[in-house]
């Protein structure tokens, strides 16, 4: 299990939280996905065997949220 | 392309505003033909970022507010409502822009803190000086910090001294002087001076990194109000969808149905409570108070009973030797030398105070005695230079059958009533002197306690392991309601439990290590963390980073203000939702005006929360200038 934090551009709409959390959470190998709304970060705990950090980042970006770091 | 548009969203918003103004001008001057074209252009311009977001979410099979707006706008164009479509897209973008700007402000306290993080470090490796990124510094590195530089690690000073601005860690802007063997923290700044430090903790292990982590987590952790709102939103959102379908079925009016759907989006409702919390917790962090989350804020605001540990909490916790009284013409320094030598085996803070005093007087306390014995809670016995020393309290004198003449006992009681702990020193079975050690009450204690009483605390209680006389003096000076003495850690837990059973909401403040059980038992546990020890930061609900009771008082009134602010936001948001829904159904609120009210309400709750950032700002400022003047 690995935990990574992705920093996004400042999040403004609270509805983004649900969107990102549920999409990431449904991905294979993702144990937990949590959006830190106030610090505009996504904290994901995942199994490296099933999913890569790049894949997670790609999903977040596809949802329309550019990852800064 | 998408990135480009996202980047220039603000420009798009501005252009769309200009187009709207142009449309108004053409309307006034009568060029109606042109007006439609301009409005359509404005709609498309401002619509692009919204459409993109909607499409992106849709592609991932996610539902979004942008999708609703897109449907509404297309609907409006379809029925020829160009004014409406242009205004709605513009308001949506502009609202988003304002929200981002204002939210940024509420989050600014945390961001300011994060920005204090050190970036690079100057280290000496194999005799060479080099500048590295902080990430590349390792434990044990020899780090150099010059005047104006930021300390990149937690560590101990090995050379030099400096005055440090520790605001990043303690919230205290008055510089602290640090010298050899003192601990320094990452994120603090060398105001003046030069130091060399050995890195003990680096990166995410530093106190500073932990503070950031804690504050970030705290801002996300939800209060009861927020959890309630989440539940409400979970029922509310599907209910609105169902209702809007019903509206369409009954009125056969797509326009009203879509308006209903867009306007009913619970923006202010969802953002209102968290935003208060974020601002409140951010304010705390900036003032050196870590409040761990919304739930803690909520409970803290309800506290009516304060329980304090004495030593290190109400008092400075740095005992000083105030007097050595000798009998039978015993030489003071000679007795101190012997006693200090015996006390070198003791870990007890009273013993160490004596050793420190001997060192200060440059008395050679020599080697550690080999056959010393510490008697817990009483004192110690040791053999020094062929003399049998017995040092400790009355209990020990009694246990060892050492005679205590009445004038000695009277002197000891006199010292104790004036706030000292009296320690008897006997040589070869005869009492030769009494050492008085006192721990001063914190300078800010009387004011802080009075302030908290004014803000709603009904009862202040002190629990201490110390003797009755010393405790009584502190209790009287601070005007405490009750105090209990000679307690063990588990007794303190029992007292806290008893108070809770009686229905009090109890906050317990202690120094974090031996008080940890009682801190954990209380409704709100406060740790006076001297720069924040690991244990205190983990067990406590609230951590006072600068070790100041003033911060306690600030935290208490801050929690009350935060909860009040949250309630205002919640009432306002719920109210506005009902007003809007009624307006739409009654036909007085249209898409554009609905959107306007909706965005305005979101802004209002954010602006209201922003007041919390400046909470108590004036007081703190006055305080600092005063302290500077003293120094």
XYZ file of C-alpha atoms in Angstrom:
700
model
C 0.000 0.000 0.000
C 1.267 3.432 -0.891
C -0.171 6.812 -0.054
C 0.349 9.727 -2.383
C -0.863 13.265 -2.316
C -1.653 15.117 -5.521
C -1.820 18.861 -5.427
C -4.484 20.393 -7.656
C -5.339 23.902 -8.669
C -7.464 25.545 -5.951
C -10.736 23.660 -5.725
C -13.806 25.841 -5.542
C -16.902 23.737 -5.972
C -17.676 21.249 -3.258
C -19.318 18.982 -5.819
C -15.845 18.225 -7.169
C -15.127 16.293 -3.986
C -17.701 13.619 -4.653
C -16.820 13.424 -8.311
C -13.126 12.796 -7.715
C -13.544 10.590 -4.654
C -16.047 8.242 -6.234
C -14.208 7.952 -9.570
C -10.840 7.263 -7.967
C -12.368 5.039 -5.309
C -13.872 2.787 -7.961
C -10.523 2.245 -9.676
C -8.928 -1.156 -9.367
C -6.362 -1.246 -6.571
C -7.390 1.995 -4.924
C -8.032 1.454 -1.250
C -9.079 4.964 -0.332
C -9.360 8.286 -2.092
C -9.885 11.451 -0.129
C -10.141 14.991 -1.395
C -8.657 17.555 0.965
C -10.897 20.320 -0.280
C -9.344 23.145 1.719
C -5.771 22.382 0.849
C -6.791 21.402 -2.704
C -5.147 18.016 -2.520
C -6.148 14.471 -3.270
C -4.854 11.832 -0.904
C -4.965 8.350 -2.366
C -4.012 5.044 -0.758
C -3.467 2.358 -3.349
C -1.822 -0.945 -4.133
C 1.107 -0.431 -6.466
C 0.632 -3.844 -8.049
C -2.726 -2.941 -9.521
C -2.481 0.729 -10.280
C 0.248 3.302 -10.825
C 0.590 6.834 -9.634
C 0.573 8.016 -13.240
C -2.705 6.238 -13.877
C -4.309 7.986 -10.901
C -3.018 11.332 -12.058
C -4.373 10.673 -15.541
C -7.833 9.917 -14.153
C -7.882 13.088 -12.064
C -6.831 15.144 -15.071
C -9.400 13.492 -17.309
C -12.052 14.589 -14.831
C -10.931 18.129 -15.541
C -8.551 18.870 -12.683
C -4.935 19.516 -13.698
C -2.455 18.030 -11.218
C 0.276 20.467 -10.191
C 2.550 18.138 -8.268
C -6.277 23.516 -25.891
C -8.284 22.671 -22.753
C -5.380 23.702 -20.565
C -5.141 26.942 -22.505
C -8.800 27.719 -21.935
C -8.598 26.847 -18.259
C -5.602 29.091 -17.900
C -7.379 32.010 -19.502
C -10.703 31.515 -17.769
C -10.370 34.882 -16.053
C -9.784 36.620 -19.368
C -12.783 34.866 -20.849
C -14.848 36.109 -17.924
C -13.621 39.649 -18.539
C -14.360 39.513 -22.280
C -17.826 38.190 -21.612
C -18.407 41.085 -19.202
C -17.344 43.570 -21.892
C -19.674 41.934 -24.402
C -22.545 42.224 -21.934
C -21.842 45.938 -21.490
C -21.763 46.337 -25.299
C -25.127 44.592 -25.492
C -26.575 47.069 -23.009
C -25.179 49.984 -25.081
C -26.707 48.634 -28.291
C -29.968 48.193 -26.444
C -29.968 51.831 -25.341
C -28.862 53.154 -28.727
C -31.386 50.986 -30.508
C -29.221 48.677 -32.650
C -31.374 45.664 -31.799
C -30.067 43.512 -34.608
C -26.539 43.770 -33.343
C -27.643 43.102 -29.804
C -28.616 39.495 -30.457
C -25.331 38.760 -32.138
C -23.338 40.187 -29.272
C -25.339 38.306 -26.668
C -24.916 35.052 -28.551
C -21.190 35.664 -28.784
C -21.055 36.356 -25.034
C -22.929 33.134 -24.338
C -20.608 31.043 -26.450
C -17.496 32.724 -25.098
C -18.376 32.273 -21.469
C -19.973 28.944 -22.198
C -16.872 27.212 -23.541
C -15.135 26.537 -20.203
C -18.428 25.385 -18.727
C -19.180 23.058 -21.630
C -15.698 21.574 -21.427
C -16.033 20.802 -17.717
C -19.476 19.317 -18.280
C -18.183 17.181 -21.136
C -15.159 15.974 -19.176
C -17.322 14.890 -16.281
C -19.857 13.288 -18.586
C -17.149 11.299 -20.350
C -16.232 9.840 -16.942
C -19.942 9.205 -16.319
C -20.000 11.775 -13.529
C -22.788 14.222 -12.916
C -21.870 17.873 -12.476
C -23.344 21.307 -11.921
C -21.742 22.399 -15.204
C -23.914 19.863 -17.022
C -27.031 21.414 -15.514
C -25.947 24.878 -16.520
C -25.130 23.675 -20.047
C -28.576 22.141 -20.434
C -30.191 25.293 -19.083
C -28.193 27.549 -21.433
C -28.911 25.429 -24.494
C -32.556 25.474 -23.481
C -32.498 29.250 -23.162
C -30.894 29.732 -26.608
C -33.414 27.315 -28.036
C -36.355 29.404 -26.832
C -34.645 32.623 -27.894
C -33.793 33.942 -24.423
C -30.385 35.326 -25.405
C -30.170 37.767 -22.484
C -30.752 34.952 -20.081
C -28.195 32.609 -21.634
C -25.523 35.312 -21.722
C -26.125 36.460 -18.157
C -26.221 32.929 -16.744
C -22.943 31.829 -18.317
C -21.275 35.065 -17.279
C -22.554 34.876 -13.700
C -21.458 31.275 -13.418
C -17.901 32.093 -14.465
C -17.722 35.300 -12.492
C -19.120 33.572 -9.398
C -16.520 30.855 -9.798
C -13.801 33.488 -10.029
C -14.997 35.345 -6.932
C -15.367 32.119 -4.994
C -11.855 31.072 -5.897
C -10.515 34.456 -4.818
C -12.391 34.573 -1.525
C -11.798 30.923 -0.691
C -8.141 31.586 -1.256
C -8.358 34.232 1.438
C -9.993 31.896 3.943
C -7.328 29.357 3.193
C -4.581 31.946 3.325
C -3.593 31.318 6.943
C -2.664 27.779 6.070
C -0.981 28.825 2.889
C 1.073 31.425 4.742
C 2.174 28.651 7.033
C 3.059 26.302 4.186
C 5.013 29.077 2.522
C 7.211 29.309 5.596
C 8.597 25.867 4.767
C 12.334 25.992 4.175
C 13.526 25.323 0.628
C 17.258 24.844 0.877
C 19.967 24.201 3.415
C 23.668 24.896 3.753
C 25.476 21.835 5.076
C 29.053 20.843 5.735
C 30.030 17.411 4.481
C 33.641 16.196 4.584
C 34.767 19.742 5.292
C 33.048 21.208 2.235
C 30.206 23.680 2.457
C 27.392 23.089 0.022
C 23.857 24.272 -0.567
C 21.301 21.518 -0.972
C 17.573 21.252 -1.458
C 15.902 20.451 1.860
C 14.821 17.046 0.555
C 18.455 16.007 0.222
C 19.495 16.793 3.783
C 19.930 13.642 5.873
C 19.765 13.001 9.596
C 23.037 13.861 11.306
C 23.995 16.484 8.726
C 25.918 19.459 9.997
C 23.810 22.478 8.994
C 24.868 26.131 8.990
C 22.330 28.937 9.373
C 23.315 32.569 9.024
C 21.489 35.711 10.028
C 18.253 35.998 8.033
C 18.331 32.326 7.079
C 15.610 29.776 7.664
C 16.349 26.706 9.743
C 15.796 23.686 7.477
C 15.698 20.870 10.068
C 14.839 20.094 13.678
C 18.059 19.782 15.625
C 20.403 20.847 18.342
C 22.788 23.807 18.285
C 26.451 22.791 18.395
C 28.059 26.196 17.826
C 27.004 29.800 18.074
C 23.894 31.534 19.282
C 21.100 33.508 17.730
C 17.776 35.151 18.328
C 15.122 33.202 16.470
C 11.720 34.137 15.169
C 9.744 30.970 15.934
C 6.388 32.209 14.676
C 6.100 29.302 12.228
C 6.024 26.811 15.064
C 4.779 28.707 18.109
C 2.793 31.594 16.660
C 4.939 33.824 18.863
C 6.612 36.652 17.005
C 8.784 37.897 19.873
C 12.263 36.498 19.127
C 13.654 33.783 21.388
C 17.354 33.514 22.205
C 18.875 30.123 21.534
C 22.367 28.954 22.392
C 24.515 25.847 22.631
C 22.542 22.609 23.208
C 19.186 24.305 22.647
C 16.725 22.705 20.268
C 15.729 24.578 17.146
C 12.851 23.896 14.785
C 12.541 23.723 11.044
C 10.701 26.713 9.578
C 11.920 29.178 12.204
C 14.089 32.091 11.148
C 17.409 33.335 12.464
C 16.701 36.996 13.172
C 20.185 37.769 14.249
C 23.256 35.654 14.885
C 24.890 32.530 13.536
C 24.380 28.914 14.482
C 25.485 25.471 13.455
C 23.061 22.644 14.002
C 23.131 18.863 13.844
C 20.011 17.626 12.055
C 17.904 15.329 14.234
C 14.634 15.333 12.335
C 14.241 16.061 8.656
C 11.493 16.448 6.074
C 8.110 15.086 7.118
C 9.336 14.218 10.619
C 9.956 17.804 11.675
C 7.571 19.514 14.055
C 6.783 22.053 11.366
C 5.791 19.395 8.808
C 3.636 17.706 11.443
C 1.862 20.968 12.216
C 1.014 21.440 8.543
C -0.171 17.860 8.270
C -2.316 18.193 11.408
C -3.868 21.451 10.306
C -4.622 20.078 6.847
C -6.293 17.015 8.305
C -8.090 19.115 10.920
C -9.593 21.374 8.286
C -11.077 18.332 6.562
C -12.396 16.576 9.637
C -16.056 17.322 9.860
C -18.063 18.770 12.702
C -21.517 17.572 13.647
C -23.105 20.471 11.813
C -21.195 19.536 8.675
C -22.147 15.885 8.952
C -25.751 16.917 9.329
C -25.473 19.131 6.253
C -23.894 16.289 4.286
C -26.831 14.077 5.140
C -29.205 16.848 4.277
C -27.510 17.356 0.895
C -27.658 13.637 0.210
C -31.423 13.651 0.547
C -31.853 17.115 -0.839
C -30.060 16.701 -4.178
C -32.046 13.685 -5.449
C -35.180 15.268 -4.044
C -34.582 18.368 -6.143
C -34.137 16.255 -9.285
C -37.380 14.417 -8.583
C -39.143 17.692 -7.824
C -37.961 19.327 -11.033
C -39.280 16.367 -13.011
C -42.568 16.803 -11.203
C -42.516 20.511 -11.998
C -42.080 19.651 -15.681
C -44.833 17.036 -15.592
C -47.296 19.445 -14.025
C -46.419 22.704 -15.755
C -45.218 21.268 -19.077
C -42.750 24.137 -18.907
C -39.181 22.979 -19.564
C -37.840 26.418 -18.779
C -39.193 26.491 -15.214
C -38.108 22.909 -14.614
C -34.518 23.642 -15.661
C -34.455 26.872 -13.679
C -35.622 24.955 -10.670
C -32.848 22.407 -11.112
C -30.057 24.960 -11.499
C -31.204 27.339 -8.801
C -31.768 24.606 -6.243
C -28.122 23.482 -6.285
C -27.092 23.683 -2.654
C -23.892 25.719 -3.079
C -24.051 27.894 0.028
C -25.393 24.968 1.984
C -22.475 22.710 1.167
C -19.771 25.315 1.559
C -21.151 27.363 4.470
C -20.161 25.256 7.471
C -16.780 23.936 6.267
C -15.638 27.389 5.286
C -16.187 28.667 8.843
C -14.197 25.758 10.180
C -11.340 26.291 7.795
C -11.111 29.960 8.668
C -11.328 29.215 12.400
C -8.711 26.473 12.383
C -6.506 28.624 10.165
C -6.728 31.518 12.596
C -5.742 29.160 15.416
C -2.763 27.770 13.534
C -1.495 31.252 12.854
C -1.717 32.114 16.541
C 0.053 28.950 17.659
C -3.060 26.981 18.564
C -3.683 23.683 16.824
C -7.341 22.725 16.982
C -7.817 19.243 15.611
C -10.911 19.544 13.519
C -14.490 20.743 13.454
C -15.709 18.270 16.044
C -13.168 19.618 18.531
C -14.227 23.202 17.780
C -17.819 22.216 18.434
C -17.082 20.540 21.769
C -14.590 23.189 22.855
C -17.208 25.899 22.457
C -19.435 24.005 24.910
C -16.784 23.644 27.642
C -17.838 25.088 31.013
C -15.256 23.581 33.371
C -11.492 23.902 33.167
C -9.129 21.521 34.898
C -5.467 22.460 35.174
C -2.390 20.646 36.212
C -0.241 22.950 38.357
C 3.413 22.440 37.553
C 4.300 23.528 34.052
C 0.730 24.524 33.237
C -0.374 27.219 35.661
C 3.201 27.699 36.772
C 6.265 28.122 34.630
C 7.477 24.619 35.376
C 10.993 25.926 35.815
C 11.626 25.760 39.546
C 14.240 27.999 41.099
C 16.137 27.613 44.326
C 14.889 30.576 46.362
C 16.543 29.969 49.698
C 18.914 27.709 51.615
C 18.395 27.889 55.366
C 21.066 26.191 57.432
C 21.142 25.170 61.090
C 23.957 24.827 63.616
C 26.302 27.192 61.727
C 26.421 24.812 58.777
C 28.199 26.409 55.797
C 25.643 27.045 53.075
C 27.859 26.347 50.072
C 29.363 23.250 51.637
C 25.906 21.805 52.289
C 24.786 22.721 48.780
C 27.870 21.022 47.341
C 27.172 17.769 49.209
C 23.476 17.774 48.463
C 24.027 18.567 44.788
C 26.491 15.705 44.504
C 23.900 13.341 45.953
C 21.189 14.733 43.699
C 23.165 13.995 40.542
C 21.589 10.527 40.660
C 18.077 11.999 40.709
C 15.983 12.612 37.623
C 13.519 14.613 39.695
C 13.131 18.235 38.634
C 13.608 19.476 42.206
C 16.871 17.562 42.459
C 18.035 18.913 39.153
C 17.253 22.442 40.279
C 19.645 21.963 43.180
C 22.342 20.555 40.915
C 21.885 23.507 38.582
C 22.260 25.988 41.418
C 25.476 24.283 42.563
C 26.838 24.548 39.033
C 25.831 28.206 38.876
C 27.772 28.825 42.072
C 30.711 26.962 40.527
C 30.810 24.366 43.294
C 32.540 21.178 42.330
C 29.943 18.520 42.864
C 32.361 15.788 41.820
C 31.610 12.218 40.819
C 28.223 10.524 40.973
C 27.885 8.709 44.293
C 28.021 4.965 43.845
C 25.725 3.838 46.597
C 22.854 6.259 46.165
C 19.235 5.216 46.431
C 16.204 7.118 45.158
C 12.989 6.671 47.143
C 10.088 7.503 44.864
C 7.861 10.327 46.062
C 10.074 10.964 49.085
C 13.663 11.804 48.209
C 16.962 9.969 48.278
C 19.823 8.633 50.383
C 23.458 8.666 49.361
C 26.907 8.218 50.797
C 29.163 11.174 50.026
C 32.738 11.485 51.242
C 31.969 9.152 54.110
C 28.892 11.092 55.185
C 25.385 9.656 55.059
C 23.052 12.138 53.342
C 19.272 11.904 53.547
C 17.513 14.449 51.368
C 13.781 14.712 50.863
C 10.412 15.593 52.314
C 8.913 15.089 55.790
C 7.837 11.562 54.970
C 11.419 10.561 54.353
C 12.678 12.183 57.553
C 9.957 10.374 59.424
C 10.665 7.032 57.772
C 14.354 7.283 58.632
C 13.626 8.334 62.218
C 15.390 11.646 61.768
C 14.423 14.066 64.471
C 12.731 17.215 63.219
C 12.849 19.940 65.917
C 9.754 22.099 66.074
C 11.563 25.277 64.969
C 12.716 23.458 61.797
C 9.209 22.247 61.104
C 7.810 25.727 61.675
C 10.342 27.230 59.278
C 9.458 24.659 56.619
C 5.744 25.421 56.924
C 6.468 29.134 56.679
C 8.388 28.557 53.450
C 5.616 26.368 52.064
C 2.890 28.887 52.763
C 4.807 31.417 50.731
C 4.767 29.089 47.764
C 7.887 26.981 48.106
C 8.533 23.296 48.219
C 10.678 22.621 51.312
C 13.374 19.975 51.089
C 15.132 18.756 54.189
C 18.799 17.860 54.013
C 20.146 15.647 56.795
C 23.787 14.675 57.255
C 24.488 11.582 59.344
C 20.950 11.555 60.737
C 20.755 15.235 61.699
C 18.869 17.888 59.734
C 21.395 20.539 58.674
C 19.380 22.675 56.312
C 16.153 23.355 54.438
C 16.184 24.074 50.709
C 13.308 26.131 49.347
C 12.392 25.701 45.729
C 9.631 27.708 44.089
C 7.911 27.555 40.759
C 6.534 30.921 39.634
C 2.988 31.338 38.371
C 2.901 32.128 34.660
C 2.738 35.866 34.045
C -0.260 35.590 31.757
C -2.239 33.186 33.970
C -4.411 35.669 35.940
C -5.464 37.599 32.823
C -6.086 34.466 30.749
C -8.220 32.801 33.414
C -10.229 35.964 34.010
C -10.841 36.311 30.295
C -12.080 32.739 30.011
C -14.430 33.197 32.955
C -15.835 36.228 31.203
C -16.367 34.132 28.076
C -18.416 31.481 29.818
C -16.265 29.214 31.995
C -18.115 28.459 35.230
C -15.573 26.484 37.196
C -11.775 26.308 37.301
C -10.147 23.432 39.139
C -6.505 22.566 39.788
C -5.262 19.003 40.220
C -1.705 18.566 41.388
C 0.733 16.074 42.758
C 2.307 18.823 44.846
C 1.771 19.592 48.555
C -1.228 21.395 50.009
C 0.501 24.636 51.026
C 2.084 25.294 47.663
C -1.115 24.423 45.837
C -3.212 26.599 48.121
C -1.057 29.606 47.419
C -1.385 29.184 43.659
C -5.116 28.550 43.975
C -5.589 31.714 46.047
C -3.497 33.881 43.793
C -5.410 32.745 40.731
C -8.774 32.706 42.488
C -9.510 29.080 41.560
C -12.779 27.428 42.584
C -11.358 24.139 43.790
C -8.033 22.386 44.096
C -6.961 18.863 44.990
C -3.447 17.969 46.064
C -0.980 15.100 46.276
C -2.626 13.248 43.401
C -1.221 10.519 41.210
C -1.949 10.499 37.462
C -4.763 7.976 37.945
C -6.369 10.159 40.644
C -6.513 12.982 38.137
C -8.284 10.715 35.672
C -10.830 9.820 38.367
C -11.522 13.501 39.104
C -12.027 14.308 35.444
C -14.388 11.342 35.093
C -16.370 12.451 38.121
C -16.776 15.948 36.693
C -17.972 14.541 33.389
C -20.508 12.329 35.151
C -21.899 15.380 36.902
C -22.687 16.781 33.471
C -19.852 19.265 33.092
C -18.121 19.613 29.758
C -14.501 19.433 30.831
C -11.323 20.741 29.264
C -8.135 19.420 30.859
C -4.836 21.198 30.340
C -1.557 19.590 31.249
C 2.036 19.374 30.139
C 1.318 16.395 27.976
C 3.408 13.557 29.388
C 2.353 12.536 32.898
C -1.017 14.175 32.408
C -1.683 12.287 29.179
C -4.273 9.908 30.723
C -6.314 12.780 32.178
C -5.975 14.742 28.940
C -7.320 11.780 27.019
C -10.226 11.359 29.455
C -11.451 14.945 29.287
C -13.921 16.133 26.650
C -11.234 18.439 25.369
C -7.603 17.678 26.106
C -5.114 20.509 25.878
C -1.395 20.033 25.780
C 0.993 22.810 26.584
C 3.553 21.741 24.067
C 6.902 23.401 24.412
C 7.370 23.593 20.705
C 5.148 20.529 20.606
C 6.398 17.154 21.768
C 5.243 14.165 19.767
C 3.120 12.714 22.551
C 1.312 15.900 23.368
C 0.612 16.611 19.708
C -0.895 13.181 19.209
C -3.071 12.721 22.308
C -4.382 16.224 22.767
C -7.359 17.743 20.954
C -5.858 21.187 21.187
C -2.146 21.962 21.270
C -0.791 25.289 22.501
C 2.447 25.636 20.616
C 3.940 28.615 22.444
C 3.171 27.275 25.883
C 1.091 30.353 26.732
C -2.170 30.444 28.663
C -3.175 33.477 26.601
C -3.363 31.111 23.654
C -5.729 28.895 25.624
C -8.036 31.831 26.168
C -7.757 32.815 22.518
C -8.581 29.269 21.434
C -11.650 29.191 23.673
C -13.158 32.399 22.366
C -12.134 31.402 18.833
C -14.058 28.129 19.121
C -17.135 30.042 20.269
C -16.814 32.518 17.417
C -16.308 29.712 14.882
C -19.390 27.809 15.985
C -21.428 31.018 15.982
C -20.199 31.801 12.485
C -21.036 28.295 11.301
C -24.565 28.572 12.663
C -25.105 31.916 10.928
C -23.959 30.396 7.640
C -26.139 27.341 7.998
C -29.286 29.302 8.797
C -28.611 31.717 5.997
C -27.949 28.962 3.443
C -31.009 26.926 4.342
C -33.096 30.086 4.282
C -31.858 31.163 0.872
C -32.587 27.741 -0.634
C -36.213 27.933 0.455
C -36.561 31.509 -0.743
C -35.174 30.522 -4.152
C -37.332 27.444 -4.547
C -40.449 29.326 -3.551
C -39.459 32.138 -5.921
C -39.008 29.792 -8.866
C -42.272 28.005 -8.245
C -44.061 31.308 -7.719
C -42.614 32.575 -10.981
C -40.820 35.614 -9.501
C -37.284 34.194 -9.819
C -35.913 33.452 -13.281
C -32.800 31.666 -14.428
C -30.576 34.746 -14.492
C -31.792 36.301 -11.247
C -31.837 32.868 -9.591
C -28.248 32.326 -10.626
C -27.364 35.738 -9.257
C -28.945 35.087 -5.863
C -27.362 31.661 -5.766
C -23.845 32.951 -6.450
C -24.326 35.906 -4.121
C -25.367 33.621 -1.272
C -22.266 31.474 -1.751
C -20.115 34.590 -1.665
C -21.857 35.883 1.426
C -21.180 32.754 3.462
C -17.524 32.842 2.428
C -17.243 36.526 3.301
C -18.867 35.878 6.648
C -16.347 33.118 7.375
C -13.501 35.430 6.389
C -14.258 37.562 9.418
C -12.871 34.698 11.482
C -9.420 35.061 9.972
C -9.072 38.465 11.522
C -10.678 37.368 14.763
C -8.883 38.886 17.773
C -6.318 40.308 15.423
C -6.269 43.676 17.146
C -5.732 42.254 20.605
C -2.818 40.137 19.557
C -1.188 43.042 17.816
C -1.387 45.324 20.838
C 0.036 42.548 22.901
C 3.087 42.137 20.713
C 3.949 45.803 20.628
C 3.732 45.870 24.390
C 6.067 42.941 24.765
C 8.530 44.429 22.369
C 8.506 47.644 24.360
C 9.338 45.676 27.490
C 12.181 43.859 25.833
